[in-house]
Amino acid sequence: MRKAMVLFASLFAAVAWASSGPAAEGEKEDVAAYILHHVSDSHELEIEVPLSHDHITLHLPQILVPFKDGACTPVMTDHGEVTPGLGAGCLDLSITKHTVMMWLAAVLLIGSILIWSNRDKTKLVPRGTGANLFEMLVLFVRDELAIKNIGKEEGPRYVPYLLTAFFFILFMNLLGLFPWMASATGNLAVTCGLAVCTFVVTQLAGIRAAGFGGYLAHLTGGVHPLLWPIMIPVEFLGLFTKPFALTVRLFANMLAGHIVIFFLLGLIFILQHPAVAIISVPFAFGIYLLELFVAFVQAYVFTMLSALFIGMGVAMGHHGDDHGHAHDHKEGGHAEGKAHAMGH
Amino acid sequence: MAEKEPRSSGGSDGSELGTTAREMRAAEPYISAVWKLVGGAVVGVLGGYWLDKWLGTTPWLLVALSLVGISVGFYGFLRAMTRLGKRK
């Protein structure tokens, strides 16, 4: 393994040596811009032709919906042409690189579910690495995440959502590790969208457990009606703290890993010496393996926290217990349940 | 799935909930109480600042609503802690 690593680093160093020279001079300042260009979203999908300097660029369709005439006319700024945002009355529904990655992840998700779940149905004992690995992950999400965080009675109800979130995030994370692909979870809008889904499910779980009246009552914080104008916004803002944590955690972890890999390789161009490759390439390779681990860990963490928050929503209707049983509540909730929900 | 019944994964108290879930559920009222304390001040200050800009009354509404927000937050916090104490 050590010999292989040294050989790998030497090969990279040789390639770097061969490509160093006048071309590398101008690249010193461009490393940061190059990294940002690679991790950010774009309207193009660049595919490099192997063993050449040629690129195949796929221009993705731009879909702009103006709310008023001329709202989507590009504006010239210091950074070039910029399309006005939603504030200026232009809704950008363009298909971007990250959108394509999300679609690809969705296709992989649906395909794997159809293939392996069908194999699970038709055989008493599923055979094959894929089917067994898939079953292991599904059972893990059900038993260790859903049931342990939500409860035996209510947990299975939320397993489909948790499984979808887990595999969708996992596939998006893994796609980002392939050449010419991108990690859609390194986009704040994507992680925010996922967190919104969890937020909606959490609130529905709370409404289901405490009743709609009980759910609204916990937003008053249990204070006198005269203080509601202050307390209701406080409790309403408090609802968004958990999804915010979900959003930032996934986004920052995925983005940071990619930036570190690019930066380690960029060191060769910053220091402008091919010998740097002997250090930076093995380090980048190590971080890449860590990224592979993080792809699974972040999918697990997001799903685990989603289950935890849904479980806390389910507990909203309980009588101060924590045993995970579902109780029947009349529409409108009850004082004890709603008092427990928000610390009385 | 080939396996129909979820396998038992009971906690030490016989509950099927995991330790993290039990602890988070136990901590939730305290987290909520602290959020009332902090959130009251935040909403008061931001609300006052925004109303001042809107009505052009700088800085009076900021001062007044900050005090109201801090007071309401503190009251909500004390009320929550008192109820938690009673329940224990």
Coordinates of C-alpha atoms in Angstrom, one line a residue:
Chain A
M1 CA 0.0 0.0 0.0
R2 CA 2.8 2.4 0.9
K3 CA 4.6 1.6 -2.3
A4 CA 1.4 2.2 -4.3
M5 CA 1.0 5.6 -2.6
V6 CA 4.6 6.6 -3.4
L7 CA 4.1 5.5 -7.0
F8 CA 0.8 7.3 -7.2
A9 CA 2.4 10.5 -5.8
S10 CA 5.4 10.2 -8.1
L11 CA 3.2 9.8 -11.2
F12 CA 1.3 12.9 -10.2
A13 CA 4.5 14.8 -9.6
A14 CA 5.7 13.7 -13.0
V15 CA 2.5 15.0 -14.6
A16 CA 2.7 18.2 -12.6
W17 CA 6.4 18.6 -13.7
A18 CA 5.4 18.0 -17.3
S19 CA 2.6 20.6 -17.1
S20 CA 4.6 23.2 -15.2
G21 CA 6.2 26.1 -16.9
P22 CA 4.8 29.4 -18.3
A23 CA 1.2 28.2 -18.1
A24 CA 1.5 27.7 -14.3
E25 CA 2.6 31.4 -13.8
G26 CA -0.9 32.8 -14.3
E27 CA -2.6 30.1 -12.3
K28 CA -1.3 31.2 -8.9
E29 CA -4.0 33.9 -8.5
D30 CA -6.6 31.8 -10.2
V31 CA -6.5 28.9 -7.7
A32 CA -9.1 30.5 -5.4
A33 CA -11.3 31.4 -8.3
Y34 CA -11.0 28.0 -9.8
I35 CA -12.0 26.3 -6.5
L36 CA -15.0 28.6 -6.1
H37 CA -16.0 28.0 -9.8
H38 CA -15.9 24.2 -9.2
V39 CA -17.9 24.1 -6.0
S40 CA -20.5 26.7 -7.0
D41 CA -23.6 26.1 -9.1
S42 CA -23.6 27.0 -12.8
H43 CA -25.6 26.8 -16.0
E44 CA -23.1 24.6 -17.7
L45 CA -22.0 21.0 -17.2
E46 CA -18.3 20.7 -18.2
I47 CA -17.0 17.3 -19.1
E48 CA -13.3 16.9 -19.7
V49 CA -12.2 14.6 -22.6
P50 CA -9.7 12.2 -21.1
L51 CA -6.0 12.5 -22.1
S52 CA -6.6 15.9 -23.7
H53 CA -7.2 19.5 -22.8
D54 CA -10.6 19.5 -24.6
H55 CA -13.9 20.1 -22.7
I56 CA -17.4 19.2 -23.7
T57 CA -19.6 21.9 -22.3
L58 CA -23.3 21.2 -22.0
H59 CA -25.3 24.5 -21.8
L60 CA -28.3 23.8 -19.5
P61 CA -31.5 25.6 -20.3
Q62 CA -32.2 28.9 -18.5
I63 CA -35.8 29.4 -17.5
L64 CA -36.6 32.9 -16.3
V65 CA -40.2 33.9 -15.3
P66 CA -40.7 37.7 -15.1
F67 CA -43.4 39.0 -12.9
K68 CA -43.3 42.3 -14.8
D69 CA -42.1 43.4 -18.2
G70 CA -38.3 43.5 -18.5
A71 CA -37.7 42.2 -15.0
C72 CA -35.4 39.4 -16.2
T73 CA -33.2 41.6 -18.4
P74 CA -29.5 40.9 -17.4
V75 CA -27.8 43.8 -15.6
M76 CA -24.1 44.6 -16.1
T77 CA -22.1 44.6 -12.8
D78 CA -18.4 44.5 -11.9
H79 CA -18.7 40.7 -12.0
G80 CA -20.2 40.7 -15.5
E81 CA -23.8 40.1 -16.6
V82 CA -26.1 39.2 -13.6
T83 CA -29.7 38.1 -13.8
P84 CA -32.0 40.1 -11.4
G85 CA -33.3 38.1 -8.5
L86 CA -36.7 37.5 -7.1
G87 CA -36.7 40.9 -5.4
A88 CA -36.5 42.6 -8.8
G89 CA -39.5 40.5 -10.0
C90 CA -37.6 37.7 -11.8
L91 CA -38.1 34.1 -10.8
D92 CA -35.2 32.0 -11.9
L93 CA -36.2 28.4 -12.5
S94 CA -33.2 27.5 -14.6
I95 CA -31.9 24.0 -14.7
T96 CA -28.4 24.1 -13.2
K97 CA -25.6 21.7 -12.6
H98 CA -26.8 20.9 -9.1
T99 CA -30.4 20.4 -10.4
V100 CA -29.0 17.8 -12.8
M101 CA -27.2 16.1 -10.0
M102 CA -30.4 16.0 -7.9
W103 CA -32.3 14.5 -10.8
L104 CA -29.5 11.9 -11.2
A105 CA -29.6 11.1 -7.5
A106 CA -33.4 10.8 -7.7
V107 CA -33.1 8.4 -10.7
L108 CA -30.5 6.3 -8.7
L109 CA -32.8 6.4 -5.7
I110 CA -35.9 5.2 -7.5
G111 CA -33.9 2.7 -9.6
S112 CA -32.2 1.1 -6.6
I113 CA -35.5 1.0 -4.6
L114 CA -37.3 -0.7 -7.5
I115 CA -34.5 -3.2 -8.3
W116 CA -33.5 -4.3 -4.8
S117 CA -36.9 -4.1 -3.1
N118 CA -38.4 -6.2 -5.8
R119 CA -35.5 -8.7 -5.3
D120 CA -36.4 -8.7 -1.6
K121 CA -40.0 -9.6 -2.4
T122 CA -39.4 -12.4 -4.9
K123 CA -36.9 -14.3 -2.8
L124 CA -37.2 -15.6 0.7
V125 CA -33.5 -14.7 1.3
P126 CA -32.3 -11.9 -0.9
R127 CA -29.0 -12.7 -2.7
G128 CA -26.3 -10.4 -3.9
T129 CA -24.2 -7.7 -2.3
G130 CA -26.5 -4.9 -3.5
A131 CA -29.7 -6.4 -2.2
N132 CA -28.1 -7.3 1.2
L133 CA -26.4 -3.9 1.6
F134 CA -29.7 -2.2 0.7
E135 CA -31.7 -4.3 3.2
M136 CA -29.1 -3.7 5.9
L137 CA -29.3 0.1 5.4
V138 CA -33.2 0.0 5.2
L139 CA -33.4 -2.0 8.4
F140 CA -30.8 0.3 10.1
V141 CA -32.9 3.4 9.2
R142 CA -36.1 1.7 10.5
D143 CA -34.8 0.1 13.7
E144 CA -32.0 2.4 14.8
L145 CA -33.2 5.8 13.5
A146 CA -37.0 5.7 13.2
I147 CA -38.0 3.4 16.1
K148 CA -35.3 4.5 18.5
N149 CA -36.0 8.2 18.0
I150 CA -39.8 8.3 17.4
G151 CA -41.1 5.3 19.1
K152 CA -42.3 1.8 18.2
E153 CA -45.9 2.9 17.5
E154 CA -45.3 6.1 15.6
G155 CA -41.9 5.4 14.1
P156 CA -42.9 3.1 11.2
R157 CA -45.3 5.8 9.9
Y158 CA -42.3 8.1 9.2
V159 CA -39.9 5.4 7.8
P160 CA -40.7 6.1 4.1
Y161 CA -39.8 9.8 4.5
L162 CA -36.6 9.0 6.5
L163 CA -35.5 6.4 4.0
T164 CA -36.1 8.8 1.1
A165 CA -34.1 11.5 2.8
F166 CA -31.3 9.1 3.7
F167 CA -30.8 7.6 0.3
F168 CA -31.4 10.9 -1.6
I169 CA -28.7 12.7 0.5
L170 CA -26.4 9.7 0.3
F171 CA -26.6 9.5 -3.5
M172 CA -26.1 13.3 -3.9
N173 CA -23.1 13.1 -1.6
L174 CA -21.5 10.2 -3.5
L175 CA -22.2 11.8 -6.9
G176 CA -20.0 14.7 -5.8
L177 CA -17.0 12.3 -5.5
F178 CA -17.1 11.3 -9.2
P179 CA -15.0 13.2 -11.8
W180 CA -17.0 16.0 -13.7
M181 CA -19.9 15.6 -11.2
A182 CA -20.9 18.0 -8.4
S183 CA -22.2 17.6 -4.9
A184 CA -25.7 19.1 -4.8
T185 CA -25.6 19.0 -1.0
G186 CA -22.8 21.6 -1.2
N187 CA -25.5 24.1 -2.2
L188 CA -27.3 25.9 0.5
A189 CA -30.6 26.0 -1.4
V190 CA -30.6 22.2 -1.7
T191 CA -29.9 21.6 2.0
C192 CA -32.5 24.3 2.9
G193 CA -35.1 22.5 0.7
L194 CA -34.3 19.2 2.5
A195 CA -34.6 20.9 5.9
V196 CA -38.0 22.5 4.9
C197 CA -39.2 18.9 4.1
T198 CA -38.2 17.8 7.6
F199 CA -39.7 20.9 9.1
V200 CA -43.1 20.2 7.4
V201 CA -43.1 16.6 8.6
T202 CA -42.1 17.6 12.1
Q203 CA -44.9 20.2 12.3
L204 CA -47.4 17.6 10.9
A205 CA -46.2 15.1 13.5
G206 CA -46.8 17.7 16.2
I207 CA -50.3 18.6 14.9
R208 CA -51.1 14.9 14.7
A209 CA -50.0 14.3 18.3
A210 CA -51.4 17.4 20.1
G211 CA -54.3 18.3 17.8
F212 CA -54.4 21.5 15.8
G213 CA -55.6 23.5 18.8
G214 CA -52.9 22.1 21.0
Y215 CA -50.3 22.8 18.4
L216 CA -51.4 26.4 18.1
A217 CA -51.7 26.7 21.9
H218 CA -48.0 25.7 22.4
L219 CA -47.1 28.7 20.1
T220 CA -48.5 31.0 22.8
G221 CA -45.8 29.8 25.2
G222 CA -48.3 29.4 28.0
V223 CA -48.4 33.1 29.0
H224 CA -51.3 35.6 29.5
P225 CA -53.1 36.6 26.2
L226 CA -51.9 40.2 26.6
L227 CA -48.3 39.0 26.1
W228 CA -49.1 36.9 23.0
P229 CA -48.0 39.6 20.5
I230 CA -44.5 39.2 21.8
M231 CA -44.5 35.5 22.7
I232 CA -46.1 34.2 19.5
P233 CA -43.3 35.6 17.3
V234 CA -40.7 34.2 19.8
E235 CA -42.2 30.7 19.6
F236 CA -42.6 31.0 15.8
L237 CA -38.9 31.9 15.4
G238 CA -38.0 29.0 17.7
L239 CA -39.6 26.6 15.2
F240 CA -36.9 27.4 12.7
T241 CA -33.8 26.8 14.9
K242 CA -33.8 23.1 14.2
P243 CA -34.2 23.2 10.4
F244 CA -31.5 25.9 10.3
A245 CA -29.1 23.6 12.1
L246 CA -29.9 20.8 9.6
T247 CA -29.4 23.2 6.7
V248 CA -26.0 24.6 7.7
R249 CA -24.5 21.3 9.0
L250 CA -25.0 19.3 5.8
F251 CA -24.1 22.2 3.5
A252 CA -20.9 23.2 5.4
N253 CA -19.6 19.6 5.8
M254 CA -20.0 18.8 2.1
L255 CA -18.6 22.1 0.8
A256 CA -15.7 22.1 3.2
G257 CA -14.5 18.6 2.1
H258 CA -14.5 19.6 -1.6
I259 CA -12.7 22.9 -0.9
V260 CA -10.0 21.1 1.2
I261 CA -9.3 18.6 -1.7
F262 CA -9.1 21.4 -4.3
F263 CA -6.9 23.5 -2.1
L264 CA -4.5 20.7 -1.4
L265 CA -4.1 20.1 -5.1
G266 CA -4.0 23.9 -5.7
L267 CA -0.9 24.1 -3.5
I268 CA 1.1 22.7 -6.4
F269 CA 0.1 25.7 -8.5
I270 CA 0.3 28.2 -5.6
L271 CA 3.9 27.1 -4.6
Q272 CA 4.7 26.5 -8.3
H273 CA 6.8 23.5 -7.7
P274 CA 5.9 20.0 -8.9
A275 CA 7.6 18.4 -5.8
V276 CA 4.7 19.7 -3.8
A277 CA 2.6 17.0 -5.4
I278 CA 4.5 14.4 -3.4
I279 CA 2.9 15.9 -0.3
S280 CA -0.4 17.3 -1.5
V281 CA -1.6 14.4 -3.7
P282 CA -1.5 11.8 -0.9
F283 CA -3.1 14.3 1.5
A284 CA -5.8 15.0 -1.1
F285 CA -6.3 11.3 -1.5
G286 CA -6.7 10.9 2.2
I287 CA -9.2 13.7 2.4
Y288 CA -11.0 12.1 -0.5
L289 CA -11.4 8.9 1.4
L290 CA -12.5 10.9 4.4
E291 CA -15.1 12.5 2.1
L292 CA -16.4 9.1 1.2
F293 CA -16.9 8.4 4.9
V294 CA -18.5 11.8 5.4
A295 CA -20.9 11.1 2.6
F296 CA -22.4 8.3 4.6
V297 CA -22.0 10.1 8.0
Q298 CA -23.9 13.2 6.8
A299 CA -26.7 11.2 5.3
Y300 CA -26.9 9.4 8.7
V301 CA -26.7 12.6 10.8
F302 CA -29.4 14.4 8.7
T303 CA -31.8 11.4 8.9
M304 CA -31.0 10.8 12.6
L305 CA -31.7 14.4 13.5
S306 CA -34.8 14.4 11.3
A307 CA -36.1 11.4 13.3
L308 CA -35.2 13.1 16.5
F309 CA -37.1 16.2 15.7
I310 CA -40.1 14.3 14.4
G311 CA -39.9 12.3 17.7
M312 CA -40.0 15.6 19.6
G313 CA -43.0 16.6 17.6
V314 CA -44.7 13.4 18.4
A315 CA -43.9 13.8 22.1
M316 CA -45.7 17.2 22.0
G317 CA -49.0 15.4 22.7
H318 CA -47.7 13.2 25.6
H319 CA -48.5 13.6 29.2
G320 CA -45.0 14.4 30.4
D321 CA -43.7 10.9 29.6
D322 CA -41.0 9.8 27.3
H323 CA -42.0 6.3 26.5
G324 CA -42.9 6.8 22.9
H325 CA -46.6 5.8 23.1
A326 CA -49.2 7.5 20.9
H327 CA -52.1 8.9 22.8
D328 CA -55.5 9.8 21.5
H329 CA -56.1 13.5 21.7
K330 CA -59.3 15.3 20.9
E331 CA -59.0 18.0 18.3
G332 CA -58.0 21.0 20.3
G333 CA -55.5 19.3 22.5
H334 CA -55.6 19.5 26.3
A335 CA -53.9 21.7 28.8
E336 CA -51.6 19.1 30.2
G337 CA -50.3 17.9 26.9
K338 CA -49.7 21.4 25.5
A339 CA -48.2 22.6 28.7
H340 CA -45.7 19.7 28.5
A341 CA -45.0 20.5 24.9
M342 CA -43.3 23.8 25.5
G343 CA -42.0 23.5 29.0
H344 CA -45.4 24.6 30.5
Chain B
M1 CA -38.5 -6.6 3.4
A2 CA -37.7 -10.2 4.4
E3 CA -37.8 -9.3 8.1
K4 CA -41.2 -8.2 9.1
E5 CA -41.0 -7.5 12.8
P6 CA -38.7 -4.8 14.0
R7 CA -36.1 -6.3 16.4
S8 CA -36.3 -5.2 19.9
S9 CA -34.0 -2.4 20.9
G10 CA -35.1 -1.5 24.3
G11 CA -33.4 1.1 26.5
S12 CA -32.4 0.4 30.1
D13 CA -35.9 1.4 31.3
G14 CA -37.7 -1.0 29.0
S15 CA -38.5 1.8 26.5
E16 CA -37.7 1.2 22.8
L17 CA -36.5 4.8 22.5
G18 CA -32.8 5.4 22.2
T19 CA -30.8 7.2 24.8
T20 CA -30.3 10.3 22.6
A21 CA -34.1 10.6 22.0
R22 CA -34.9 10.2 25.7
E23 CA -32.4 12.8 26.7
M24 CA -33.5 15.2 24.0
R25 CA -37.1 14.8 25.0
A26 CA -36.2 15.4 28.6
A27 CA -34.1 18.5 27.7
E28 CA -36.7 20.0 25.3
P29 CA -38.6 22.0 28.0
Y30 CA -35.4 23.5 29.2
I31 CA -34.2 24.3 25.7
S32 CA -37.6 25.9 25.1
A33 CA -37.4 27.9 28.3
V34 CA -34.0 29.3 27.4
W35 CA -35.2 30.2 23.9
K36 CA -38.1 32.2 25.5
L37 CA -35.5 34.2 27.4
V38 CA -33.3 34.8 24.4
G39 CA -36.0 35.0 21.8
G40 CA -38.0 37.6 23.8
A41 CA -35.0 40.0 23.7
V42 CA -34.3 39.3 20.1
V43 CA -37.9 39.9 18.9
G44 CA -38.2 43.0 21.1
V45 CA -35.0 44.6 19.7
L46 CA -35.6 43.6 16.1
G47 CA -39.3 44.6 16.2
G48 CA -38.5 47.9 17.8
Y49 CA -35.7 48.6 15.3
W50 CA -38.0 47.8 12.3
L51 CA -40.9 49.8 13.7
D52 CA -38.6 52.8 14.3
K53 CA -37.4 52.7 10.7
W54 CA -40.9 52.4 9.4
L55 CA -42.5 55.1 11.6
G56 CA -39.5 57.3 11.9
T57 CA -39.5 57.4 15.7
T58 CA -35.9 56.4 16.3
P59 CA -34.9 55.4 19.0
W60 CA -38.0 55.4 21.2
L61 CA -39.7 52.2 20.0
L62 CA -36.4 50.3 20.0
V63 CA -35.8 51.2 23.6
A64 CA -39.4 50.5 24.6
L65 CA -39.9 47.2 22.8
S66 CA -36.4 46.0 23.8
L67 CA -37.5 46.4 27.5
V68 CA -40.9 44.8 26.8
G69 CA -39.2 41.9 24.9
I70 CA -36.6 41.3 27.6
S71 CA -39.4 41.4 30.3
V72 CA -41.7 39.1 28.5
G73 CA -38.9 36.7 27.7
F74 CA -37.8 36.7 31.4
Y75 CA -41.4 36.2 32.5
G76 CA -41.9 33.3 30.1
F77 CA -38.6 31.7 31.2
L78 CA -39.5 32.0 35.0
R79 CA -43.0 30.6 34.3
A80 CA -41.6 27.6 32.4
M81 CA -39.0 26.9 35.1
T82 CA -41.5 27.2 37.9
R83 CA -43.8 24.7 36.1
L84 CA -40.9 22.3 35.5
G85 CA -40.0 22.6 39.2
K86 CA -43.6 21.8 40.2
R87 CA -43.7 18.8 37.9
K88 CA -40.5 17.4 39.4

